[in-house]
């Protein structure tokens, strides 16, 4: 897969007179890369004095290096250092002088990813989003709860990642920078010998002289150098060599890669360890409290000492329970106080608020009981210290199990990132291609055009082309295809795949973040961060969930307390050693802590994380939750023909000459006209012309020059060659240019079309001189896929620019009943819209540039992995191995995922809908069953755990066609 270039964000070409135009551009001077230029066009500059006043005010601002104001053009050119000032402050300063300066257009957008710490539920992720969106310059912010990451699009002239992190921390969460938009072509080096500012200056001057170096950051304290570079011009190995060349005499520099541990895995391990330790410490104190409260009093001789009165009615059991519970409440449970404070400060409520309310109610009421017992000889009451301590312990246990399970949801992504080997064997070749030396180096040091040796059993480190040798390569870890693929000279290999038998030499074509493996990982990470529409249900519920629970808990307490005081229910309902207030309090606390908003927030993102990771390992790249959700609704799949239903490598099987022009001349003219076309049929004509030249030994084998080249979408091409006007295409092209089609030609074309062959006609100066009959074999799995789609109640449709006869023949062979033929790219998109107007959810499967409009118009666009970059960019789902069976895999995986999400909501809502009435005591009058607060807390913890474990079951997903292959041609309904 080729890397797609980043789209440039450009300003409008036309601006109304008098409006402000802001043009950001970075200085290209190598000596000062931190200087930024901003050009402002300002209204109402009437004279030179206006310009002087602006220059004097702005010029005195710290960080502004120069300013030039032109009254004639009404514009100001300012150069400034973004470390001290930004463009917004400059604009505000000019505005304070009563000159009108409009808002900046979005000409420069930066992207960064942050890891967020401390999020527990959907309410937390929404709070982080709100905190980011109120920061000046932030255009878009997406926060993923399950992934614990945020992706922010912002204007770098107004804010930066430091301010974004500060905004998140002000909201009560932790944040660390994962990457910024320009991190993909950066190398981090550790330099020994970098001890002073003089060393830094020398090093910087040497590096700036290297062509392709864009930016340099030097940290003398940590001996670290960060270099941004253009991989087309230089690479990390060249930069290391340049740094070592800078050392002279006593100043010797040694540079090496700055290795960092895997941040995500390390933080997950720390989080798991922290929850485990907190739970164990909590158990150390909670178990004695539970024993002193529930167990020992049941055994009379053993537990009698707990009833020993120390002072008035304060006994030994009360004192020990208070002593052991207090550290759990205020030290181990401090995290809930902090979370509650930050949640309430930002005007929201989360799980921490519920836990803090419940445990505080139990603890402080128990303290009240202790004080009353201490000061009264006749007071009798029951403390609830075990409720507070056991509740916190169970919640910590649940969180520990939850983070362990959540870590497993990203297993597929972690396995992808570990596919690339750590080292590679770099070869040095002489001018004749003979190997001079072999060196084992880090994969991160590889550069484009490096020659690498791959021995049997080793992994391919980067994407490249085989230049010597042949072998079979196992690509199952990337494409999901179990069968090894033969590789010989000229074939492409993918980084992370395994060489099985022969020894091959490859030339690196894509390294670092440009490899197919890195692109897949980035795509999956982006998909896991994107929020699925079905998540909106949880978002809506979370906004009022916690306040509703607090109100329900208060009503529960009143509902039991008031009837108890007024004797509306029998006194026998109240357990011994309790009064009506205490019974009501226990019911109220149980309602508080049984409700769990976390499970609702995790229901969708955990399932999406597992599904997208599993899809990637099966060769199906899903670009986000939106595509995943839409795919399960698909009722019609529209297939392109060439390269999608067919193999995409058409070959000329027959040539027919209708004139006196020689075969050689006919082939040369057709090839010259088609050489600038990307269509597979054009490539087939060119390839066949070359073979004829080689077969018959034509002396003049160079292509003629084509002028005035024109593409006629869905019809063919035209060009002027050697003073002749040549048209190459189908019958529609000929008729459009009023080229006569004789009965002989018409009969030949019809005969070929009934044989499922496409006729490419060649007209010279308005006369058809010949025809190429082109055949493109069907993919072997095409018929089976269409049949399986029918069993899934999904209709299959073919749309193609080819003629009706050929299209009908192909459709008949694979079992497609509905065909749209002789359709141009715009027409394909219109056919999609027509189907949508019928109420169908439509998926489009294509591979070429001409399929891009249809891929965008469809509800779900699926691009064949071997297709063009434009098609892949336009699609919602990419089928890496170009196998049509993966169309079924994508739709079926979507259905399974949505079913799992619905089940997750059943688990999450079921706990709350059933748990809250039981906790409120609805069964108590009839059965005597009540839910103690500590047990209610255990239920709350179990709800989140059950949702995550439910999502993890998607890891066992199997392709439906594999089931069909094992059982014979079966019905999809039986499989489901």
PDB file of N, CA and C in Angstrom, residues 571-615:
ATOM      1  N   UNK A 571     -43.027  -3.485  62.757  1.00  0.00           N
ATOM      2  CA  UNK A 571     -41.714  -3.324  63.402  1.00  0.00           C
ATOM      3  C   UNK A 571     -40.836  -4.538  63.159  1.00  0.00           C
ATOM      4  N   UNK A 572     -41.452  -5.678  62.871  1.00  0.00           N
ATOM      5  CA  UNK A 572     -40.696  -6.917  62.645  1.00  0.00           C
ATOM      6  C   UNK A 572     -39.839  -6.853  61.380  1.00  0.00           C
ATOM      7  N   UNK A 573     -40.157  -5.913  60.483  1.00  0.00           N
ATOM      8  CA  UNK A 573     -39.358  -5.773  59.262  1.00  0.00           C
ATOM      9  C   UNK A 573     -37.959  -5.237  59.569  1.00  0.00           C
ATOM     10  N   UNK A 574     -37.822  -4.532  60.674  1.00  0.00           N
ATOM     11  CA  UNK A 574     -36.533  -3.903  61.008  1.00  0.00           C
ATOM     12  C   UNK A 574     -35.652  -4.931  61.697  1.00  0.00           C
ATOM     13  N   UNK A 575     -34.444  -5.206  61.149  1.00  0.00           N
ATOM     14  CA  UNK A 575     -33.546  -6.189  61.776  1.00  0.00           C
ATOM     15  C   UNK A 575     -33.166  -5.782  63.192  1.00  0.00           C
ATOM     16  N   UNK A 576     -32.791  -6.797  63.970  1.00  0.00           N
ATOM     17  CA  UNK A 576     -32.341  -6.536  65.336  1.00  0.00           C
ATOM     18  C   UNK A 576     -31.121  -5.624  65.324  1.00  0.00           C
ATOM     19  N   UNK A 577     -30.959  -4.844  66.375  1.00  0.00           N
ATOM     20  CA  UNK A 577     -29.853  -3.889  66.539  1.00  0.00           C
ATOM     21  C   UNK A 577     -29.923  -2.762  65.512  1.00  0.00           C
ATOM     22  N   UNK A 578     -31.059  -2.578  64.858  1.00  0.00           N
ATOM     23  CA  UNK A 578     -31.252  -1.477  63.902  1.00  0.00           C
ATOM     24  C   UNK A 578     -32.522  -0.742  64.265  1.00  0.00           C
ATOM     25  N   UNK A 579     -32.615   0.513  63.819  1.00  0.00           N
ATOM     26  CA  UNK A 579     -33.881   1.224  63.914  1.00  0.00           C
ATOM     27  C   UNK A 579     -34.331   1.604  62.506  1.00  0.00           C
ATOM     28  N   UNK A 580     -35.459   2.273  62.399  1.00  0.00           N
ATOM     29  CA  UNK A 580     -36.023   2.606  61.091  1.00  0.00           C
ATOM     30  C   UNK A 580     -35.117   3.510  60.280  1.00  0.00           C
ATOM     31  N   UNK A 581     -34.434   4.445  60.946  1.00  0.00           N
ATOM     32  CA  UNK A 581     -33.538   5.358  60.238  1.00  0.00           C
ATOM     33  C   UNK A 581     -32.381   4.587  59.598  1.00  0.00           C
ATOM     34  N   UNK A 582     -31.808   3.659  60.353  1.00  0.00           N
ATOM     35  CA  UNK A 582     -30.645   2.909  59.857  1.00  0.00           C
ATOM     36  C   UNK A 582     -31.028   2.000  58.692  1.00  0.00           C
ATOM     37  N   UNK A 583     -32.217   1.364  58.799  1.00  0.00           N
ATOM     38  CA  UNK A 583     -32.671   0.523  57.691  1.00  0.00           C
ATOM     39  C   UNK A 583     -32.872   1.364  56.430  1.00  0.00           C
ATOM     40  N   UNK A 584     -33.499   2.533  56.586  1.00  0.00           N
ATOM     41  CA  UNK A 584     -33.711   3.429  55.447  1.00  0.00           C
ATOM     42  C   UNK A 584     -32.387   3.903  54.873  1.00  0.00           C
ATOM     43  N   UNK A 585     -31.424   4.179  55.759  1.00  0.00           N
ATOM     44  CA  UNK A 585     -30.110   4.643  55.303  1.00  0.00           C
ATOM     45  C   UNK A 585     -29.409   3.563  54.486  1.00  0.00           C
ATOM     46  N   UNK A 586     -29.517   2.322  54.940  1.00  0.00           N
ATOM     47  CA  UNK A 586     -28.868   1.237  54.190  1.00  0.00           C
ATOM     48  C   UNK A 586     -29.495   1.079  52.801  1.00  0.00           C
ATOM     49  N   UNK A 587     -30.809   1.176  52.715  1.00  0.00           N
ATOM     50  CA  UNK A 587     -31.460   1.089  51.413  1.00  0.00           C
ATOM     51  C   UNK A 587     -31.016   2.246  50.513  1.00  0.00           C
ATOM     52  N   UNK A 588     -30.939   3.449  51.075  1.00  0.00           N
ATOM     53  CA  UNK A 588     -30.516   4.618  50.283  1.00  0.00           C
ATOM     54  C   UNK A 588     -29.094   4.484  49.784  1.00  0.00           C
ATOM     55  N   UNK A 589     -28.193   4.012  50.637  1.00  0.00           N
ATOM     56  CA  UNK A 589     -26.786   3.837  50.239  1.00  0.00           C
ATOM     57  C   UNK A 589     -26.681   2.756  49.158  1.00  0.00           C
ATOM     58  N   UNK A 590     -27.450   1.682  49.297  1.00  0.00           N
ATOM     59  CA  UNK A 590     -27.418   0.612  48.297  1.00  0.00           C
ATOM     60  C   UNK A 590     -27.830   1.128  46.927  1.00  0.00           C
ATOM     61  N   UNK A 591     -28.855   1.985  46.888  1.00  0.00           N
ATOM     62  CA  UNK A 591     -29.281   2.559  45.606  1.00  0.00           C
ATOM     63  C   UNK A 591     -28.176   3.424  45.015  1.00  0.00           C
ATOM     64  N   UNK A 592     -27.490   4.188  45.871  1.00  0.00           N
ATOM     65  CA  UNK A 592     -26.397   5.054  45.398  1.00  0.00           C
ATOM     66  C   UNK A 592     -25.303   4.258  44.723  1.00  0.00           C
ATOM     67  N   UNK A 593     -24.918   3.149  45.336  1.00  0.00           N
ATOM     68  CA  UNK A 593     -23.707   2.468  44.872  1.00  0.00           C
ATOM     69  C   UNK A 593     -23.977   1.340  43.894  1.00  0.00           C
ATOM     70  N   UNK A 594     -25.236   0.896  43.759  1.00  0.00           N
ATOM     71  CA  UNK A 594     -25.493  -0.183  42.804  1.00  0.00           C
ATOM     72  C   UNK A 594     -25.527   0.345  41.376  1.00  0.00           C
ATOM     73  N   UNK A 595     -25.891   1.633  41.216  1.00  0.00           N
ATOM     74  CA  UNK A 595     -25.970   2.226  39.881  1.00  0.00           C
ATOM     75  C   UNK A 595     -24.569   2.471  39.329  1.00  0.00           C
ATOM     76  N   UNK A 596     -24.361   2.123  38.068  1.00  0.00           N
ATOM     77  CA  UNK A 596     -23.017   2.242  37.486  1.00  0.00           C
ATOM     78  C   UNK A 596     -23.081   2.897  36.112  1.00  0.00           C
ATOM     79  N   UNK A 597     -22.658   4.156  36.001  1.00  0.00           N
ATOM     80  CA  UNK A 597     -22.609   4.793  34.682  1.00  0.00           C
ATOM     81  C   UNK A 597     -21.439   4.314  33.832  1.00  0.00           C
ATOM     82  N   UNK A 598     -20.430   3.707  34.471  1.00  0.00           N
ATOM     83  CA  UNK A 598     -19.222   3.295  33.737  1.00  0.00           C
ATOM     84  C   UNK A 598     -19.542   2.231  32.687  1.00  0.00           C
ATOM     85  N   UNK A 599     -20.387   1.276  33.054  1.00  0.00           N
ATOM     86  CA  UNK A 599     -20.696   0.181  32.135  1.00  0.00           C
ATOM     87  C   UNK A 599     -21.322   0.707  30.854  1.00  0.00           C
ATOM     88  N   UNK A 600     -22.186   1.716  30.973  1.00  0.00           N
ATOM     89  CA  UNK A 600     -22.806   2.304  29.781  1.00  0.00           C
ATOM     90  C   UNK A 600     -21.764   2.942  28.878  1.00  0.00           C
ATOM     91  N   UNK A 601     -20.804   3.634  29.489  1.00  0.00           N
ATOM     92  CA  UNK A 601     -19.774   4.308  28.707  1.00  0.00           C
ATOM     93  C   UNK A 601     -18.837   3.353  27.999  1.00  0.00           C
ATOM     94  N   UNK A 602     -18.660   2.148  28.570  1.00  0.00           N
ATOM     95  CA  UNK A 602     -17.728   1.177  27.992  1.00  0.00           C
ATOM     96  C   UNK A 602     -18.399   0.252  26.977  1.00  0.00           C
ATOM     97  N   UNK A 603     -19.723   0.252  26.909  1.00  0.00           N
ATOM     98  CA  UNK A 603     -20.441  -0.716  26.080  1.00  0.00           C
ATOM     99  C   UNK A 603     -20.049  -0.644  24.620  1.00  0.00           C
ATOM    100  N   UNK A 604     -19.979   0.572  24.062  1.00  0.00           N
ATOM    101  CA  UNK A 604     -19.657   0.723  22.637  1.00  0.00           C
ATOM    102  C   UNK A 604     -18.156   0.749  22.358  1.00  0.00           C
ATOM    103  N   UNK A 605     -17.355   1.619  23.019  1.00  0.00           N
ATOM    104  CA  UNK A 605     -15.943   1.726  22.615  1.00  0.00           C
ATOM    105  C   UNK A 605     -15.136   0.453  22.787  1.00  0.00           C
ATOM    106  N   UNK A 606     -15.426  -0.346  23.819  1.00  0.00           N
ATOM    107  CA  UNK A 606     -14.649  -1.589  23.974  1.00  0.00           C
ATOM    108  C   UNK A 606     -14.955  -2.564  22.846  1.00  0.00           C
ATOM    109  N   UNK A 607     -16.233  -2.640  22.436  1.00  0.00           N
ATOM    110  CA  UNK A 607     -16.591  -3.530  21.327  1.00  0.00           C
ATOM    111  C   UNK A 607     -15.964  -3.047  20.025  1.00  0.00           C
ATOM    112  N   UNK A 608     -15.965  -1.733  19.795  1.00  0.00           N
ATOM    113  CA  UNK A 608     -15.362  -1.182  18.572  1.00  0.00           C
ATOM    114  C   UNK A 608     -13.853  -1.446  18.560  1.00  0.00           C
ATOM    115  N   UNK A 609     -13.201  -1.290  19.721  1.00  0.00           N
ATOM    116  CA  UNK A 609     -11.761  -1.547  19.799  1.00  0.00           C
ATOM    117  C   UNK A 609     -11.428  -2.981  19.425  1.00  0.00           C
ATOM    118  N   UNK A 610     -12.161  -3.930  20.000  1.00  0.00           N
ATOM    119  CA  UNK A 610     -11.888  -5.339  19.709  1.00  0.00           C
ATOM    120  C   UNK A 610     -12.201  -5.647  18.247  1.00  0.00           C
ATOM    121  N   UNK A 611     -13.323  -5.122  17.744  1.00  0.00           N
ATOM    122  CA  UNK A 611     -13.746  -5.436  16.370  1.00  0.00           C
ATOM    123  C   UNK A 611     -12.782  -4.876  15.336  1.00  0.00           C
ATOM    124  N   UNK A 612     -12.355  -3.622  15.493  1.00  0.00           N
ATOM    125  CA  UNK A 612     -11.428  -3.042  14.517  1.00  0.00           C
ATOM    126  C   UNK A 612     -10.068  -3.739  14.558  1.00  0.00           C
ATOM    127  N   UNK A 613      -9.622  -4.098  15.749  1.00  0.00           N
ATOM    128  CA  UNK A 613      -8.362  -4.842  15.853  1.00  0.00           C
ATOM    129  C   UNK A 613      -8.473  -6.222  15.243  1.00  0.00           C
ATOM    130  N   UNK A 614      -9.588  -6.891  15.500  1.00  0.00           N
ATOM    131  CA  UNK A 614      -9.797  -8.223  14.927  1.00  0.00           C
ATOM    132  C   UNK A 614      -9.934  -8.131  13.418  1.00  0.00           C
ATOM    133  N   UNK A 615     -10.648  -7.116  12.945  1.00  0.00           N
ATOM    134  CA  UNK A 615     -10.783  -6.921  11.500  1.00  0.00           C
ATOM    135  C   UNK A 615      -9.437  -6.717  10.835  1.00  0.00           C
TER     136      UNK A 615
END
